[in-house]
Amino acid sequence: MADQSTQSIVVDAPAADVMAVIADFPAYPQWVSAAKQVEVVEAGGDGRARRVHFLLDAGAVKDDYVLDYTWDGDRAVTWTLVEGQMQKRQDGSYTLVEDGGRTEVTYSITIDLSIPMLGMIRRKAEKVILDTALKELKKRVEG
């Protein structure tokens, strides 16, 4: 059974700027260390990606997967796994709350792997994924 992991960070930028970076999937390999290839497979009516293919290589963890995205303006984006090699489930979201030109970004993710993994090890891996993703996002937006 997969548990949800959640973490937040404050970015010194408006929510629209943060969401623009999140939505720019082709640029991910420039700032997401594990992203080797990211391709928008299908765009939605609003011009943002609806389906995205990822090729990830984080050393011990490699995966090739596709996610479907649902956008709520500059406030939130959610996604769900369509297909993957290492994952049988991934549900996630970024929720943005702007306050005075700064934005609190909350990243939540639930991952269920195709291979068995001890709960303690899985939770540690999820914490590293969340922490790295939020720090890389903050650096990209503020940089």
XYZ file of N, CA and C in Angstrom:
429
model
N 0.845 -1.183 0.000
C 0.000 0.000 0.000
C 0.884 1.237 0.000
N 0.634 2.154 -0.912
C 1.434 3.363 -1.034
C 0.886 4.455 -0.133
N 1.781 5.202 0.496
C 1.407 6.335 1.332
C 1.777 7.622 0.612
N 1.033 8.675 0.925
C 1.339 9.967 0.319
C 2.438 10.659 1.112
N 3.376 11.281 0.393
C 4.419 12.097 1.000
C 4.211 13.533 0.544
N 4.387 14.483 1.470
C 4.159 15.897 1.162
C 5.265 16.734 1.773
N 5.675 17.767 1.033
C 6.696 18.694 1.500
C 6.447 20.050 0.853
N 6.848 21.133 1.530
C 6.642 22.482 1.000
C 7.921 23.297 1.052
N 7.948 24.347 0.219
C 9.065 25.292 0.185
C 8.504 26.644 -0.239
N 9.147 27.739 0.196
C 8.723 29.080 -0.213
C 9.688 29.579 -1.286
N 9.115 30.052 -2.397
C 9.880 30.559 -3.533
C 9.648 32.064 -3.621
N 10.719 32.814 -3.789
C 10.621 34.273 -3.892
C 10.232 34.679 -5.302
N 8.978 34.400 -5.671
C 8.452 34.735 -6.992
C 6.931 34.559 -6.957
N 6.228 35.262 -7.856
C 4.779 35.083 -7.938
C 4.419 33.670 -8.417
N 3.206 33.227 -8.085
C 2.743 31.887 -8.449
C 2.798 31.659 -9.958
N 2.459 32.686 -10.751
C 2.469 32.523 -12.215
C 3.866 32.180 -12.719
N 4.905 32.779 -12.119
C 6.288 32.483 -12.525
C 6.672 31.052 -12.151
N 6.247 30.623 -10.966
C 6.547 29.262 -10.508
C 5.845 28.252 -11.416
N 4.562 28.497 -11.709
C 3.806 27.565 -12.541
C 4.360 27.525 -13.962
N 4.862 28.645 -14.461
C 5.457 28.660 -15.801
C 6.651 27.719 -15.876
N 7.452 27.661 -14.823
C 8.604 26.750 -14.787
C 8.122 25.301 -14.681
N 7.130 25.055 -13.825
C 6.589 23.695 -13.683
C 6.029 23.205 -15.014
N 5.373 24.090 -15.763
C 4.690 23.709 -17.014
C 5.625 23.591 -18.218
N 6.872 24.052 -18.084
C 7.822 24.032 -19.203
C 8.594 22.713 -19.220
N 7.896 21.634 -19.568
C 8.487 20.291 -19.514
C 9.730 20.111 -20.383
N 9.767 20.642 -21.620
C 10.976 20.446 -22.436
C 12.255 21.004 -21.789
N 12.106 21.957 -20.871
C 13.280 22.539 -20.194
C 13.725 21.730 -18.978
N 12.956 20.739 -18.541
C 13.300 19.974 -17.335
C 14.725 19.424 -17.343
N 15.216 18.842 -18.452
C 16.588 18.316 -18.401
C 17.651 19.377 -18.080
N 17.313 20.659 -18.250
C 18.259 21.733 -17.932
C 18.385 21.968 -16.432
N 17.346 21.613 -15.663
C 17.397 21.925 -14.226
C 16.985 20.782 -13.299
N 16.396 19.735 -13.827
C 16.050 18.557 -13.017
C 17.142 17.518 -13.252
N 17.989 17.306 -12.241
C 19.193 16.484 -12.423
C 18.899 15.078 -12.942
N 17.794 14.463 -12.526
C 17.509 13.084 -12.937
C 16.803 12.993 -14.290
N 16.268 14.105 -14.794
C 15.502 14.091 -16.057
C 16.444 14.083 -17.249
N 16.477 12.975 -17.949
C 17.345 12.867 -19.124
C 16.618 13.259 -20.398
N 15.302 12.988 -20.444
C 14.488 13.358 -21.602
C 13.060 13.563 -21.124
N 12.453 14.684 -21.517
C 11.064 14.969 -21.171
C 10.392 15.496 -22.426
N 9.298 14.839 -22.824
C 8.646 15.177 -24.087
C 7.141 15.301 -23.878
N 6.580 16.423 -24.331
C 5.132 16.591 -24.294
C 4.547 15.745 -25.414
N 3.725 14.766 -25.052
C 3.125 13.854 -26.013
C 1.812 14.429 -26.542
N 1.093 15.127 -25.651
C -0.201 15.692 -26.033
C -0.444 16.974 -25.250
N -0.838 18.044 -25.960
C -1.159 19.315 -25.312
C -2.661 19.389 -25.069
N -3.041 20.119 -24.017
C -4.449 20.336 -23.719
C -4.964 21.574 -24.429
N -6.231 21.865 -24.263
C -6.856 23.013 -24.905
C -6.296 24.349 -24.453
N -5.730 24.387 -23.240
C -5.163 25.632 -22.711
C -3.705 25.837 -23.140
N -3.193 24.921 -23.971
C -1.805 25.039 -24.424
C -0.806 24.357 -23.506
N -1.208 24.017 -22.305
C -0.314 23.306 -21.384
C -0.367 21.816 -21.686
N 0.664 21.118 -21.246
C 0.768 19.679 -21.510
C -0.342 18.904 -20.815
N -0.912 17.948 -21.542
C -1.882 17.036 -20.947
C -1.232 15.682 -20.675
N -0.325 15.253 -21.567
C 0.373 13.972 -21.403
C 1.860 14.201 -21.671
N 2.700 13.672 -20.758
C 4.147 13.898 -20.841
C 4.893 12.585 -20.627
N 5.906 12.354 -21.469
C 6.767 11.171 -21.381
C 8.084 11.578 -20.715
N 8.503 10.816 -19.714
C 9.733 11.080 -18.968
C 10.702 9.910 -19.094
N 11.976 10.224 -19.255
C 13.056 9.250 -19.158
C 13.935 9.750 -18.016
N 13.929 9.004 -16.906
C 14.604 9.422 -15.686
C 15.782 8.509 -15.397
N 16.874 9.114 -14.931
C 18.042 8.353 -14.516
C 18.623 9.016 -13.281
N 18.309 8.449 -12.126
C 18.804 8.985 -10.863
C 19.793 7.994 -10.249
N 20.695 7.480 -11.082
C 21.686 6.518 -10.597
C 21.073 5.148 -10.424
N 20.763 4.796 -9.166
C 20.195 3.480 -8.875
C 18.763 3.339 -9.388
N 18.093 4.466 -9.568
C 16.698 4.449 -10.020
C 16.610 5.000 -11.437
N 16.143 4.150 -12.341
C 15.931 4.547 -13.734
C 14.489 4.198 -14.071
N 13.809 5.074 -14.819
C 12.443 4.758 -15.209
C 12.085 5.476 -16.494
N 11.136 4.902 -17.192
C 10.587 5.408 -18.440
C 9.077 5.377 -18.223
N 8.444 6.562 -18.142
C 7.025 6.581 -17.786
C 6.288 7.755 -18.423
N 4.960 7.666 -18.405
C 4.088 8.691 -18.979
C 3.089 9.124 -17.917
N 2.906 10.455 -17.791
C 1.963 11.025 -16.835
C 0.907 11.849 -17.560
N -0.320 11.843 -17.028
C -1.393 12.729 -17.491
C -1.553 13.860 -16.482
N -1.677 15.097 -16.983
C -1.750 16.299 -16.142
C -3.102 16.982 -16.236
N -3.532 17.567 -15.113
C -4.727 18.402 -15.039
C -4.323 19.704 -14.348
N -4.614 20.828 -14.987
C -4.177 22.148 -14.524
C -5.335 22.932 -13.924
N -5.047 23.664 -12.863
C -6.003 24.585 -12.245
C -5.351 25.970 -12.234
N -5.275 26.585 -13.414
C -4.659 27.905 -13.544
C -3.236 27.911 -13.020
N -2.935 28.946 -12.213
C -1.615 29.048 -11.591
C -1.662 28.616 -10.126
N -2.752 27.907 -9.749
C -2.912 27.502 -8.350
C -2.490 26.072 -8.084
N -2.693 25.192 -9.078
C -2.397 23.774 -8.817
C -2.295 22.996 -10.113
N -1.548 21.905 -10.043
C -1.497 20.919 -11.124
C -1.455 19.549 -10.463
N -2.223 18.619 -11.026
C -2.203 17.241 -10.534
C -1.834 16.328 -11.687
N -1.307 15.161 -11.344
C -0.958 14.193 -12.381
C -1.167 12.779 -11.882
N -1.268 11.882 -12.877
C -1.431 10.465 -12.573
C -0.680 9.645 -13.610
N -0.177 8.505 -13.191
C 0.598 7.624 -14.061
C -0.302 6.951 -15.090
N 0.142 6.987 -16.354
C -0.543 6.280 -17.436
C 0.150 4.936 -17.650
N 1.485 4.973 -17.742
C 2.266 3.744 -17.888
C 3.682 3.995 -17.400
N 4.308 2.953 -16.883
C 5.675 3.063 -16.393
C 6.328 1.700 -16.315
N 7.660 1.707 -16.271
C 8.401 0.451 -16.148
C 8.589 0.075 -14.678
N 9.043 1.030 -13.866
C 9.329 0.757 -12.452
C 8.133 1.043 -11.542
N 7.199 1.857 -12.022
C 6.073 2.282 -11.198
C 4.777 1.645 -11.684
N 3.924 1.305 -10.724
C 2.585 0.876 -11.115
C 1.558 1.928 -10.702
N 2.005 2.921 -9.932
C 1.132 4.033 -9.561
C 1.983 5.253 -9.244
N 1.541 6.417 -9.729
C 2.095 7.693 -9.300
C 0.983 8.725 -9.406
N 0.613 9.265 -8.280
C -0.332 10.374 -8.229
C 0.388 11.507 -7.529
N 0.330 12.699 -8.110
C 1.042 13.804 -7.496
C 0.373 15.136 -7.745
N 0.879 16.150 -7.055
C 0.357 17.501 -7.244
C 1.361 18.535 -6.761
N 1.281 19.691 -7.392
C 1.908 20.912 -6.886
C 0.751 21.852 -6.589
N 0.721 22.398 -5.369
C -0.269 23.401 -4.999
C 0.483 24.674 -4.645
N 0.079 25.799 -5.252
C 0.768 27.062 -5.072
C -0.134 28.054 -4.344
N 0.420 28.696 -3.295
C -0.300 29.727 -2.559
C 0.596 30.957 -2.517
N 0.149 32.014 -3.220
C 0.942 33.243 -3.295
C 0.578 34.167 -2.142
N 1.601 34.798 -1.577
C 1.398 35.752 -0.484
C 2.452 36.842 -0.606
N 2.037 38.017 -1.060
C 2.954 39.157 -1.142
C 4.111 38.949 -2.102
N 3.864 38.326 -3.247
C 4.918 38.135 -4.238
C 5.784 36.910 -4.004
N 5.557 36.227 -2.883
C 6.243 34.960 -2.607
C 5.220 33.845 -2.732
N 5.678 32.636 -3.059
C 4.754 31.525 -3.271
C 5.178 30.310 -2.459
N 4.231 29.793 -1.683
C 4.477 28.524 -1.005
C 4.074 27.413 -1.968
N 5.031 26.537 -2.259
C 4.809 25.423 -3.177
C 4.752 24.145 -2.338
N 3.628 23.435 -2.443
C 3.480 22.163 -1.738
C 3.441 21.052 -2.774
N 4.333 20.091 -2.617
C 4.473 18.959 -3.538
C 4.017 17.715 -2.781
N 3.020 17.042 -3.328
C 2.538 15.787 -2.745
C 2.669 14.694 -3.792
N 3.081 13.517 -3.346
C 3.241 12.416 -4.295
C 2.966 11.080 -3.610
N 2.356 10.200 -4.370
C 2.139 8.820 -3.955
C 2.710 7.949 -5.062
N 3.662 7.096 -4.705
C 4.294 6.219 -5.682
C 4.178 4.783 -5.194
N 3.800 3.910 -6.108
C 3.777 2.479 -5.819
C 4.636 1.812 -6.890
N 5.691 1.157 -6.465
C 6.637 0.556 -7.402
C 6.231 -0.860 -7.798
N 6.682 -1.257 -8.973
C 6.420 -2.611 -9.469
C 7.228 -3.655 -8.716
N 8.345 -3.212 -8.119
C 9.197 -4.127 -7.352
C 8.964 -3.896 -5.861
N 9.037 -4.943 -5.049
C 8.828 -4.750 -3.615
C 9.960 -3.931 -3.002
N 9.585 -3.055 -2.058
C 10.580 -2.232 -1.372
C 10.105 -2.026 0.064
N 11.008 -2.143 1.020
C 10.665 -1.917 2.413
C 10.097 -0.519 2.587
N 9.055 -0.400 3.400
C 8.399 0.885 3.629
C 9.348 1.972 4.076
N 10.269 1.635 4.970
C 11.216 2.614 5.489
C 12.119 3.149 4.362
N 12.573 2.271 3.488
C 13.436 2.672 2.376
C 12.639 3.500 1.373
N 11.393 3.091 1.102
C 10.540 3.833 0.170
C 10.280 5.251 0.679
N 9.971 5.396 1.975
C 9.702 6.719 2.548
C 10.936 7.608 2.479
N 12.105 7.033 2.726
C 13.358 7.796 2.634
C 13.581 8.258 1.195
N 13.335 7.376 0.223
C 13.496 7.732 -1.192
C 12.515 8.831 -1.587
N 11.267 8.729 -1.129
C 10.271 9.759 -1.438
C 10.679 11.101 -0.864
N 11.230 11.112 0.369
C 11.672 12.363 0.994
C 12.779 13.003 0.169
N 13.716 12.196 -0.308
C 14.807 12.711 -1.137
C 14.261 13.264 -2.456
N 13.303 12.563 -3.067
C 12.696 13.018 -4.321
C 12.012 14.363 -4.112
N 11.188 14.475 -3.061
C 10.478 15.719 -2.778
C 11.446 16.859 -2.494
N 12.406 16.601 -1.616
C 13.374 17.623 -1.218
C 14.165 18.122 -2.421
N 14.665 17.209 -3.235
C 15.448 17.570 -4.420
C 14.597 18.340 -5.420
N 13.384 17.849 -5.688
C 12.510 18.505 -6.663
C 12.196 19.936 -6.246
N 11.866 20.151 -4.981
C 11.515 21.492 -4.522
C 12.726 22.431 -4.537
N 13.882 21.937 -4.119
C 15.089 22.782 -4.130
C 15.490 23.137 -5.553
N 15.395 22.178 -6.491
C 15.737 22.455 -7.882
C 14.744 23.440 -8.494
N 13.461 23.303 -8.157
C 12.438 24.232 -8.650
C 12.707 25.644 -8.132
N 12.965 25.782 -6.840
C 13.255 27.088 -6.226
C 14.462 27.742 -6.903
N 15.521 26.971 -7.097
C 16.742 27.495 -7.733
C 16.467 27.965 -9.153
N 15.667 27.181 -9.913
C 15.354 27.525 -11.304
C 14.513 28.803 -11.366
N 13.491 28.910 -10.528
C 12.604 30.076 -10.551
C 13.342 31.327 -10.096
N 14.111 31.221 -9.019
C 14.786 32.382 -8.450
C 16.074 32.743 -9.189
N 16.616 31.772 -9.964
C 17.909 31.967 -10.621
C 17.872 32.742 -11.840
